[in-house]
Amino acid sequence: MRQRSLIAITAALAAGALTLTACGSRDDDGGSDSGSGGGGTTVVIGVDAPMTGDLSALGLGIKNSVDLAAKTANKDNYVDGVKFEIQALDDQGQPSVGQQNATKLVANDDVLGVVGPLNSSVGESMQKVFDTAKLVEVSPANTNPALTQGVDWQTKKVRPYKSYFRTATTDAIQGPFAAQYVFNDSKKKKVFVIDDKKTYGAGLAATFTEEFKKLGGQVVGTEHINPDSKDFNAVATKVKNSGADVVYYGGEYPQAGPLSKQIKAAGAKIPLVGGDGIYSADFIKLAGASGTGDLATSVGAPVEELPSAKEFVANYKAGGYKEDYEAYGGYSYDSAWAIIEAVKKVVDANDGKLPDDARAKVVDAMQDVSFDGVTGKVSFDEFGDATNKQLTVYAVENGAWKSVKSGTYTG
């Protein structure tokens, strides 16, 4: 990413000249109003995320951040002769919808890369569709290890799909990192583990539990909840009666907020800890005042504190986006920029033009992409995983998330 390009578009963004992409449709101006020069070849970057429903806060932050990356590339004429547009589709957080969206994106010949999805379960449903079409996919948020390292990743790592990459750190690191913080820093020794039975939540809870036990902690109870419910009083009573001094929840904020509130109301005045799926301002709204002291881990360092992210934060705000960039904004921008870099590699290697087999060439180029992005150094290992393994613990203080510790998992 060229940081100067972000500065260059501030005025245009502030003037409101750039429009947002409508959910489920192509962005007709594609950033051309920003002075990209017009003409040339159009390359579409697909976006798949939940843009309606409970998880829409995160999904809209993903879409807007990709939109900003495309417009930045156009303004800077980063790939000579190429104009970037985005096609954003709403998966509603549902694997079946995500799979349908993958088919739609594959059918658009102008799509040379896709950013998304948010949910690991949705990612699981899309991988084969994209891989068969040789269409690169870069998720800013999927954290389940099996997506890149195979279902037997704990004993034998095998990459299932060559076209799948991610800028998010996996739960193989995030769960244990949380366990180390809870046991060593927070001095909590008895945990009650709850998950929502979904790919992301169950996987995260499992890696946390394994590490917590290894450290000498005790699991005093486990429970699965129905993610379609908001009444968790029965499990809250079980937590109260278990004697736990902390709760670990594998799942997302729409359930985590009410769960935290109801656990406290049941008389268990103990923190709820979760992963990046609960790291949202909406968790705090749902948990209310009782959420104070709750903890979440999230991928990377706090975007607001990274020197490399200052222009992103400023230009996102100047862009007039109605929604916050949320937990995955920086990673979404970097995922889109990775696609842009891969397209540039392919164009530069083909005398300034896109080859007929551009999709396959972009997949190959992605493996060697490396640049200084919003979230730090962006590159991928042999499995398509991010080489940046940093994580941060956040605590709810005074009605907001505050970073309390950053680092990497030492296993």
Short mmCIF file of C-alpha atoms in Angstrom, two decimals:
data_model
loop_
_atom_site.label_atom_id
_atom_site.label_comp_id
_atom_site.label_asym_id
_atom_site.label_seq_id
_atom_site.Cartn_x
_atom_site.Cartn_y
_atom_site.Cartn_z
CA MET A 1 0.00 0.00 0.00
CA ARG A 2 1.24 3.49 -0.79
CA GLN A 3 0.52 5.62 2.23
CA ARG A 4 0.75 8.79 0.19
CA SER A 5 -2.17 7.64 -1.92
CA LEU A 6 -4.39 7.66 1.14
CA ILE A 7 -3.43 11.25 1.85
CA ALA A 8 -4.08 12.23 -1.74
CA ILE A 9 -7.70 11.16 -1.67
CA THR A 10 -8.67 12.85 1.59
CA ALA A 11 -10.03 15.96 -0.11
CA ALA A 12 -12.04 13.99 -2.64
CA LEU A 13 -13.45 11.76 0.06
CA ALA A 14 -14.36 14.69 2.30
CA ALA A 15 -16.14 16.37 -0.59
CA GLY A 16 -18.43 13.38 -0.77
CA ALA A 17 -17.61 12.76 -4.42
CA LEU A 18 -17.28 9.03 -3.89
CA THR A 19 -20.39 6.96 -3.44
CA LEU A 20 -20.75 3.71 -1.53
CA THR A 21 -21.56 0.39 -3.11
CA ALA A 22 -25.10 -0.85 -2.72
CA CYS A 23 -25.39 -4.27 -1.12
CA GLY A 24 -25.66 -6.96 -3.75
CA SER A 25 -24.82 -4.76 -6.73
CA ARG A 26 -21.83 -3.42 -8.57
CA ASP A 27 -20.52 0.02 -7.75
CA ASP A 28 -21.35 1.87 -10.96
CA ASP A 29 -18.82 4.64 -10.50
CA GLY A 30 -16.18 2.22 -9.18
CA GLY A 31 -14.16 5.18 -7.96
CA SER A 32 -13.96 6.81 -11.41
CA ASP A 33 -15.24 10.09 -9.94
CA SER A 34 -12.10 10.21 -7.84
CA GLY A 35 -10.00 11.04 -10.88
CA SER A 36 -8.69 7.65 -11.90
CA GLY A 37 -8.51 8.80 -15.48
CA GLY A 38 -11.35 6.65 -16.80
CA GLY A 39 -11.12 4.10 -19.56
CA GLY A 40 -8.95 1.03 -19.46
CA THR A 41 -9.87 -2.36 -18.04
CA THR A 42 -12.36 -2.82 -15.23
CA VAL A 43 -11.43 -5.28 -12.49
CA VAL A 44 -14.09 -6.10 -9.92
CA ILE A 45 -13.24 -7.05 -6.35
CA GLY A 46 -16.06 -9.08 -4.85
CA VAL A 47 -17.08 -8.62 -1.23
CA ASP A 48 -19.06 -11.15 0.78
CA ALA A 49 -20.14 -10.40 4.34
CA PRO A 50 -23.28 -10.12 6.47
CA MET A 51 -24.65 -6.69 5.61
CA THR A 52 -28.05 -7.21 7.20
CA GLY A 53 -28.99 -8.95 10.42
CA ASP A 54 -27.25 -9.29 13.78
CA LEU A 55 -23.69 -9.23 12.39
CA SER A 56 -24.18 -6.34 9.97
CA ALA A 57 -22.00 -3.94 12.00
CA LEU A 58 -18.95 -6.07 11.20
CA GLY A 59 -20.03 -6.84 7.65
CA LEU A 60 -20.62 -3.22 6.65
CA GLY A 61 -17.23 -2.28 8.09
CA ILE A 62 -15.69 -4.93 5.82
CA LYS A 63 -17.54 -3.68 2.73
CA ASN A 64 -16.72 -0.01 3.33
CA SER A 65 -13.03 -0.73 3.88
CA VAL A 66 -12.78 -2.66 0.60
CA ASP A 67 -14.58 0.22 -1.10
CA LEU A 68 -11.96 2.62 0.26
CA ALA A 69 -9.11 0.41 -1.00
CA ALA A 70 -10.57 0.28 -4.52
CA LYS A 71 -11.01 4.04 -4.64
CA THR A 72 -7.50 4.57 -3.29
CA ALA A 73 -6.05 2.41 -6.07
CA ASN A 74 -8.06 4.30 -8.69
CA LYS A 75 -7.07 7.72 -7.41
CA ASP A 76 -3.40 6.79 -7.43
CA ASN A 77 -3.70 4.93 -10.75
CA TYR A 78 -1.87 2.17 -8.89
CA VAL A 79 -2.34 -0.40 -11.66
CA ASP A 80 -1.90 1.43 -14.94
CA GLY A 81 -4.91 1.03 -17.22
CA VAL A 82 -7.00 -0.78 -14.60
CA LYS A 83 -10.03 0.66 -12.82
CA PHE A 84 -11.24 -1.20 -9.73
CA GLU A 85 -14.88 -1.58 -8.74
CA ILE A 86 -16.48 -3.66 -6.02
CA GLN A 87 -19.44 -6.04 -6.11
CA ALA A 88 -20.77 -6.47 -2.59
CA LEU A 89 -23.10 -9.34 -1.66
CA ASP A 90 -24.89 -9.93 1.64
CA ASP A 91 -24.48 -13.47 3.02
CA GLN A 92 -26.59 -12.77 6.13
CA GLY A 93 -24.08 -14.87 8.08
CA GLN A 94 -25.55 -18.01 6.48
CA PRO A 95 -23.36 -20.66 4.76
CA SER A 96 -26.02 -21.51 2.17
CA VAL A 97 -26.34 -17.85 1.14
CA GLY A 98 -22.58 -17.47 1.06
CA GLN A 99 -22.30 -20.42 -1.32
CA GLN A 100 -24.90 -18.84 -3.62
CA ASN A 101 -22.98 -15.56 -3.50
CA ALA A 102 -19.77 -17.37 -4.43
CA THR A 103 -21.50 -18.76 -7.52
CA LYS A 104 -22.72 -15.25 -8.47
CA LEU A 105 -19.24 -13.78 -8.10
CA VAL A 106 -17.68 -16.57 -10.16
CA ALA A 107 -20.23 -15.86 -12.92
CA ASN A 108 -19.02 -12.25 -13.25
CA ASP A 109 -15.94 -12.55 -15.46
CA ASP A 110 -14.66 -9.16 -14.27
CA VAL A 111 -14.25 -10.44 -10.70
CA LEU A 112 -10.58 -11.30 -10.16
CA GLY A 113 -10.63 -11.56 -6.36
CA VAL A 114 -13.02 -11.68 -3.43
CA VAL A 115 -12.69 -10.24 0.08
CA GLY A 116 -14.60 -12.14 2.76
CA PRO A 117 -16.42 -13.69 4.34
CA LEU A 118 -16.74 -12.83 8.04
CA ASN A 119 -17.83 -16.21 9.37
CA SER A 120 -15.67 -19.33 9.18
CA SER A 121 -18.73 -21.48 8.54
CA VAL A 122 -19.59 -19.32 5.53
CA GLY A 123 -15.97 -19.48 4.34
CA GLU A 124 -16.13 -23.25 4.53
CA SER A 125 -19.13 -23.25 2.19
CA MET A 126 -17.47 -20.99 -0.40
CA GLN A 127 -13.96 -22.40 -0.72
CA LYS A 128 -14.62 -25.16 -3.24
CA VAL A 129 -16.71 -22.89 -5.49
CA PHE A 130 -13.92 -20.33 -5.72
CA ASP A 131 -11.13 -22.89 -6.00
CA THR A 132 -12.84 -24.70 -8.88
CA ALA A 133 -13.09 -21.37 -10.71
CA LYS A 134 -9.48 -20.45 -9.81
CA LEU A 135 -10.78 -17.27 -8.17
CA VAL A 136 -8.74 -15.93 -5.26
CA GLU A 137 -10.45 -15.34 -1.92
CA VAL A 138 -8.89 -13.36 0.93
CA SER A 139 -10.75 -13.35 4.23
CA PRO A 140 -10.08 -10.59 6.75
CA ALA A 141 -11.88 -12.46 9.53
CA ASN A 142 -12.04 -16.27 9.18
CA THR A 143 -10.04 -17.81 12.02
CA ASN A 144 -10.82 -21.54 12.00
CA PRO A 145 -7.50 -23.37 11.34
CA ALA A 146 -9.09 -26.11 9.19
CA LEU A 147 -9.81 -23.65 6.37
CA THR A 148 -6.12 -23.40 5.49
CA GLN A 149 -4.55 -26.40 7.21
CA GLY A 150 -7.17 -29.13 6.77
CA VAL A 151 -9.49 -30.83 9.23
CA ASP A 152 -6.61 -32.75 10.83
CA TRP A 153 -4.53 -29.59 11.31
CA GLN A 154 -3.53 -30.52 14.86
CA THR A 155 -1.69 -33.65 13.68
CA LYS A 156 -1.05 -33.13 9.97
CA LYS A 157 -1.32 -29.79 8.17
CA VAL A 158 -2.51 -30.08 4.57
CA ARG A 159 -3.68 -27.06 2.60
CA PRO A 160 -7.09 -27.92 1.10
CA TYR A 161 -7.53 -25.00 -1.34
CA LYS A 162 -4.83 -23.10 -3.20
CA SER A 163 -7.08 -20.09 -3.89
CA TYR A 164 -7.93 -19.34 -0.23
CA PHE A 165 -5.92 -16.82 1.82
CA ARG A 166 -6.57 -14.76 4.95
CA THR A 167 -5.14 -11.75 6.74
CA ALA A 168 -6.58 -12.84 10.12
CA THR A 169 -4.64 -14.88 12.66
CA THR A 170 -6.15 -18.32 13.32
CA ASP A 171 -7.84 -19.75 16.40
CA ALA A 172 -4.90 -22.13 16.76
CA ILE A 173 -3.17 -19.03 18.12
CA GLN A 174 -6.08 -16.89 19.35
CA GLY A 175 -7.63 -19.45 21.72
CA PRO A 176 -4.37 -20.32 23.51
CA PHE A 177 -3.38 -16.63 23.63
CA ALA A 178 -6.62 -15.90 25.50
CA ALA A 179 -6.05 -18.85 27.83
CA GLN A 180 -2.59 -17.61 28.74
CA TYR A 181 -3.93 -14.14 29.50
CA VAL A 182 -6.84 -15.43 31.58
CA PHE A 183 -4.68 -17.86 33.59
CA ASN A 184 -1.41 -15.94 33.90
CA ASP A 185 -2.47 -12.28 33.84
CA SER A 186 -6.02 -12.33 35.21
CA LYS A 187 -5.19 -15.18 37.62
CA LYS A 188 -8.43 -17.01 36.87
CA LYS A 189 -8.25 -20.73 37.57
CA LYS A 190 -11.82 -22.05 37.13
CA VAL A 191 -13.55 -21.53 33.80
CA PHE A 192 -17.01 -22.33 32.51
CA VAL A 193 -16.81 -22.81 28.72
CA ILE A 194 -19.77 -22.06 26.46
CA ASP A 195 -20.01 -22.14 22.66
CA ASP A 196 -22.65 -21.66 19.96
CA LYS A 197 -21.92 -24.98 18.18
CA LYS A 198 -20.86 -23.15 14.99
CA THR A 199 -17.55 -23.68 13.15
CA TYR A 200 -15.93 -20.55 14.55
CA GLY A 201 -17.28 -20.66 18.11
CA ALA A 202 -16.78 -24.36 18.79
CA GLY A 203 -13.29 -24.33 17.30
CA LEU A 204 -12.20 -21.31 19.31
CA ALA A 205 -13.60 -22.73 22.55
CA ALA A 206 -11.74 -25.99 21.92
CA THR A 207 -8.32 -24.36 21.44
CA PHE A 208 -8.88 -22.15 24.52
CA THR A 209 -9.89 -25.15 26.64
CA GLU A 210 -6.90 -27.24 25.64
CA GLU A 211 -4.42 -24.51 26.55
CA PHE A 212 -6.22 -23.55 29.78
CA LYS A 213 -6.04 -27.16 30.99
CA LYS A 214 -2.40 -27.41 29.97
CA LEU A 215 -1.61 -24.37 32.11
CA GLY A 216 -3.24 -26.01 35.13
CA GLY A 217 -6.67 -24.39 34.95
CA GLN A 218 -9.87 -26.26 35.73
CA VAL A 219 -12.92 -26.46 33.47
CA VAL A 220 -15.83 -26.56 35.93
CA GLY A 221 -18.58 -26.74 33.33
CA THR A 222 -19.37 -26.70 29.62
CA GLU A 223 -22.51 -25.81 27.72
CA HIS A 224 -23.70 -25.25 24.15
CA ILE A 225 -26.26 -22.55 23.41
CA ASN A 226 -28.70 -22.03 20.58
CA PRO A 227 -27.44 -19.01 18.61
CA ASP A 228 -31.01 -18.18 17.59
CA SER A 229 -32.02 -17.65 21.22
CA LYS A 230 -31.61 -14.65 23.47
CA ASP A 231 -32.75 -16.37 26.68
CA PHE A 232 -29.73 -17.80 28.45
CA ASN A 233 -31.04 -17.84 32.01
CA ALA A 234 -30.72 -21.62 32.35
CA VAL A 235 -27.02 -21.63 31.43
CA ALA A 236 -26.47 -18.49 33.54
CA THR A 237 -27.76 -20.40 36.58
CA LYS A 238 -25.39 -23.28 35.79
CA VAL A 239 -22.48 -20.83 35.65
CA LYS A 240 -23.48 -19.37 39.02
CA ASN A 241 -23.69 -22.82 40.63
CA SER A 242 -20.40 -24.05 39.12
CA GLY A 243 -18.13 -21.80 41.18
CA ALA A 244 -16.37 -20.55 38.05
CA ASP A 245 -14.35 -17.36 38.33
CA VAL A 246 -14.46 -16.68 34.57
CA VAL A 247 -16.58 -17.64 31.56
CA TYR A 248 -15.13 -18.30 28.12
CA TYR A 249 -17.56 -17.96 25.23
CA GLY A 250 -16.88 -19.22 21.72
CA GLY A 251 -19.24 -17.30 19.47
CA GLU A 252 -20.28 -13.84 18.38
CA TYR A 253 -21.53 -10.63 19.97
CA PRO A 254 -25.30 -10.92 19.30
CA GLN A 255 -25.41 -13.82 21.79
CA ALA A 256 -22.39 -12.86 23.92
CA GLY A 257 -23.87 -9.52 25.02
CA PRO A 258 -27.14 -10.91 26.41
CA LEU A 259 -25.28 -13.92 27.81
CA SER A 260 -22.92 -11.71 29.78
CA LYS A 261 -25.80 -9.62 31.07
CA GLN A 262 -27.80 -12.65 32.18
CA ILE A 263 -24.81 -14.33 33.87
CA LYS A 264 -24.28 -11.24 36.03
CA ALA A 265 -28.00 -11.00 36.76
CA ALA A 266 -27.92 -14.62 37.97
CA GLY A 267 -25.40 -13.59 40.61
CA ALA A 268 -22.12 -14.64 38.98
CA LYS A 269 -20.16 -11.39 39.04
CA ILE A 270 -17.38 -12.77 36.85
CA PRO A 271 -15.96 -11.65 33.49
CA LEU A 272 -17.01 -13.12 30.20
CA VAL A 273 -14.11 -13.63 27.78
CA GLY A 274 -14.44 -14.21 24.05
CA GLY A 275 -12.63 -13.96 20.74
CA ASP A 276 -12.73 -11.46 17.90
CA GLY A 277 -16.34 -12.43 17.26
CA ILE A 278 -17.43 -10.41 20.30
CA TYR A 279 -15.04 -7.51 19.75
CA SER A 280 -17.63 -5.00 18.58
CA ALA A 281 -19.21 -1.87 19.96
CA ASP A 282 -22.52 -3.71 19.67
CA PHE A 283 -21.40 -6.21 22.33
CA ILE A 284 -21.11 -3.34 24.80
CA LYS A 285 -24.57 -2.07 23.87
CA LEU A 286 -26.08 -5.53 24.38
CA ALA A 287 -24.22 -6.32 27.61
CA GLY A 288 -25.00 -2.96 29.16
CA ALA A 289 -23.24 -1.72 32.26
CA SER A 290 -22.70 -5.29 33.45
CA GLY A 291 -20.28 -5.83 30.56
CA THR A 292 -17.61 -3.76 32.32
CA GLY A 293 -14.56 -5.95 32.84
CA ASP A 294 -15.45 -8.41 30.08
CA LEU A 295 -12.58 -9.31 27.76
CA ALA A 296 -12.06 -10.08 24.08
CA THR A 297 -9.09 -11.07 22.00
CA SER A 298 -8.80 -9.83 18.43
CA VAL A 299 -6.37 -10.27 15.58
CA GLY A 300 -3.45 -7.90 15.23
CA ALA A 301 -2.58 -4.76 17.15
CA PRO A 302 -5.17 -2.01 17.74
CA VAL A 303 -5.55 -0.24 14.39
CA GLU A 304 -5.85 3.15 16.07
CA GLU A 305 -2.43 2.68 17.69
CA LEU A 306 -0.52 1.58 14.56
CA PRO A 307 1.45 4.34 12.80
CA SER A 308 0.77 2.51 9.52
CA ALA A 309 -2.99 2.85 10.07
CA LYS A 310 -3.29 6.56 10.83
CA GLU A 311 -4.10 7.53 7.25
CA PHE A 312 -6.59 4.69 6.92
CA VAL A 313 -8.44 5.83 10.03
CA ALA A 314 -8.43 9.48 8.90
CA ASN A 315 -9.53 8.73 5.35
CA TYR A 316 -12.21 6.29 6.42
CA LYS A 317 -13.71 9.01 8.59
CA ALA A 318 -13.34 11.56 5.81
CA GLY A 319 -15.03 9.17 3.40
CA GLY A 320 -18.40 9.75 4.99
CA TYR A 321 -19.13 6.10 5.61
CA LYS A 322 -22.14 5.80 7.87
CA GLU A 323 -20.81 2.74 9.71
CA ASP A 324 -17.62 2.25 11.71
CA TYR A 325 -14.84 0.14 10.20
CA GLU A 326 -15.17 -2.10 13.28
CA ALA A 327 -12.82 -4.97 14.18
CA TYR A 328 -11.94 -6.02 10.63
CA GLY A 329 -11.69 -2.72 8.75
CA GLY A 330 -7.91 -2.63 8.55
CA TYR A 331 -7.75 -6.31 7.65
CA SER A 332 -10.41 -5.84 4.97
CA TYR A 333 -8.50 -2.95 3.44
CA ASP A 334 -5.34 -5.05 3.46
CA SER A 335 -7.17 -8.05 1.98
CA ALA A 336 -8.41 -5.86 -0.88
CA TRP A 337 -4.98 -4.33 -1.32
CA ALA A 338 -3.45 -7.81 -1.51
CA ILE A 339 -5.77 -8.52 -4.46
CA ILE A 340 -4.79 -5.19 -6.03
CA GLU A 341 -1.08 -6.03 -5.59
CA ALA A 342 -1.63 -9.47 -7.14
CA VAL A 343 -3.44 -7.94 -10.12
CA LYS A 344 -0.56 -5.47 -10.53
CA LYS A 345 1.95 -8.34 -10.56
CA VAL A 346 -0.04 -10.13 -13.26
CA VAL A 347 -0.48 -7.01 -15.41
CA ASP A 348 3.19 -6.02 -15.10
CA ALA A 349 4.28 -9.53 -16.11
CA ASN A 350 2.04 -9.46 -19.21
CA ASP A 351 3.14 -6.25 -20.93
CA GLY A 352 0.60 -4.09 -19.11
CA LYS A 353 -2.45 -6.18 -19.98
CA LEU A 354 -4.56 -8.80 -18.24
CA PRO A 355 -3.99 -12.28 -19.68
CA ASP A 356 -6.87 -14.58 -20.67
CA ASP A 357 -6.18 -16.76 -17.63
CA ALA A 358 -6.02 -13.76 -15.27
CA ARG A 359 -7.84 -15.48 -12.41
CA ALA A 360 -5.40 -18.37 -12.21
CA LYS A 361 -2.47 -15.98 -12.56
CA VAL A 362 -3.81 -13.83 -9.70
CA VAL A 363 -4.06 -16.91 -7.46
CA ASP A 364 -0.40 -17.72 -8.20
CA ALA A 365 0.69 -14.10 -7.68
CA MET A 366 -1.08 -13.85 -4.34
CA GLN A 367 1.27 -16.38 -2.79
CA ASP A 368 4.18 -13.98 -3.23
CA VAL A 369 2.38 -10.74 -2.35
CA SER A 370 4.18 -8.77 0.36
CA PHE A 371 3.62 -5.14 1.34
CA ASP A 372 3.39 -2.77 4.28
CA GLY A 373 -0.31 -2.47 4.96
CA VAL A 374 -2.69 -0.82 7.39
CA THR A 375 -2.26 -3.67 9.89
CA GLY A 376 1.50 -4.05 9.44
CA LYS A 377 3.45 -6.35 7.13
CA VAL A 378 1.09 -8.32 4.89
CA SER A 379 2.25 -11.62 3.40
CA PHE A 380 1.19 -15.26 3.41
CA ASP A 381 2.78 -18.55 4.44
CA GLU A 382 2.62 -21.87 2.58
CA PHE A 383 -0.93 -22.47 3.82
CA GLY A 384 -2.27 -19.06 2.79
CA ASP A 385 -2.27 -17.89 6.42
CA ALA A 386 -1.16 -14.43 7.48
CA THR A 387 2.46 -14.25 8.56
CA ASN A 388 1.49 -11.52 11.04
CA LYS A 389 0.61 -13.46 14.22
CA GLN A 390 0.02 -10.55 16.59
CA LEU A 391 -3.03 -10.49 18.87
CA THR A 392 -4.50 -8.06 21.39
CA VAL A 393 -6.60 -8.44 24.54
CA TYR A 394 -9.28 -5.79 25.03
CA ALA A 395 -11.32 -5.01 28.15
CA VAL A 396 -14.60 -3.13 28.46
CA GLU A 397 -13.89 0.04 30.42
CA ASN A 398 -16.17 3.08 30.70
CA GLY A 399 -18.42 1.83 27.94
CA ALA A 400 -15.68 1.19 25.38
CA TRP A 401 -13.10 -1.41 24.43
CA LYS A 402 -9.61 -0.60 25.69
CA SER A 403 -6.51 -2.57 24.70
CA VAL A 404 -4.79 -4.08 27.74
CA LYS A 405 -2.17 -6.36 26.21
CA SER A 406 -0.70 -7.04 22.76
CA GLY A 407 1.66 -9.82 21.80
CA THR A 408 1.98 -13.21 20.17
CA TYR A 409 1.15 -16.68 21.42
CA THR A 410 4.15 -18.50 22.83
CA GLY A 411 3.29 -22.18 22.69
#
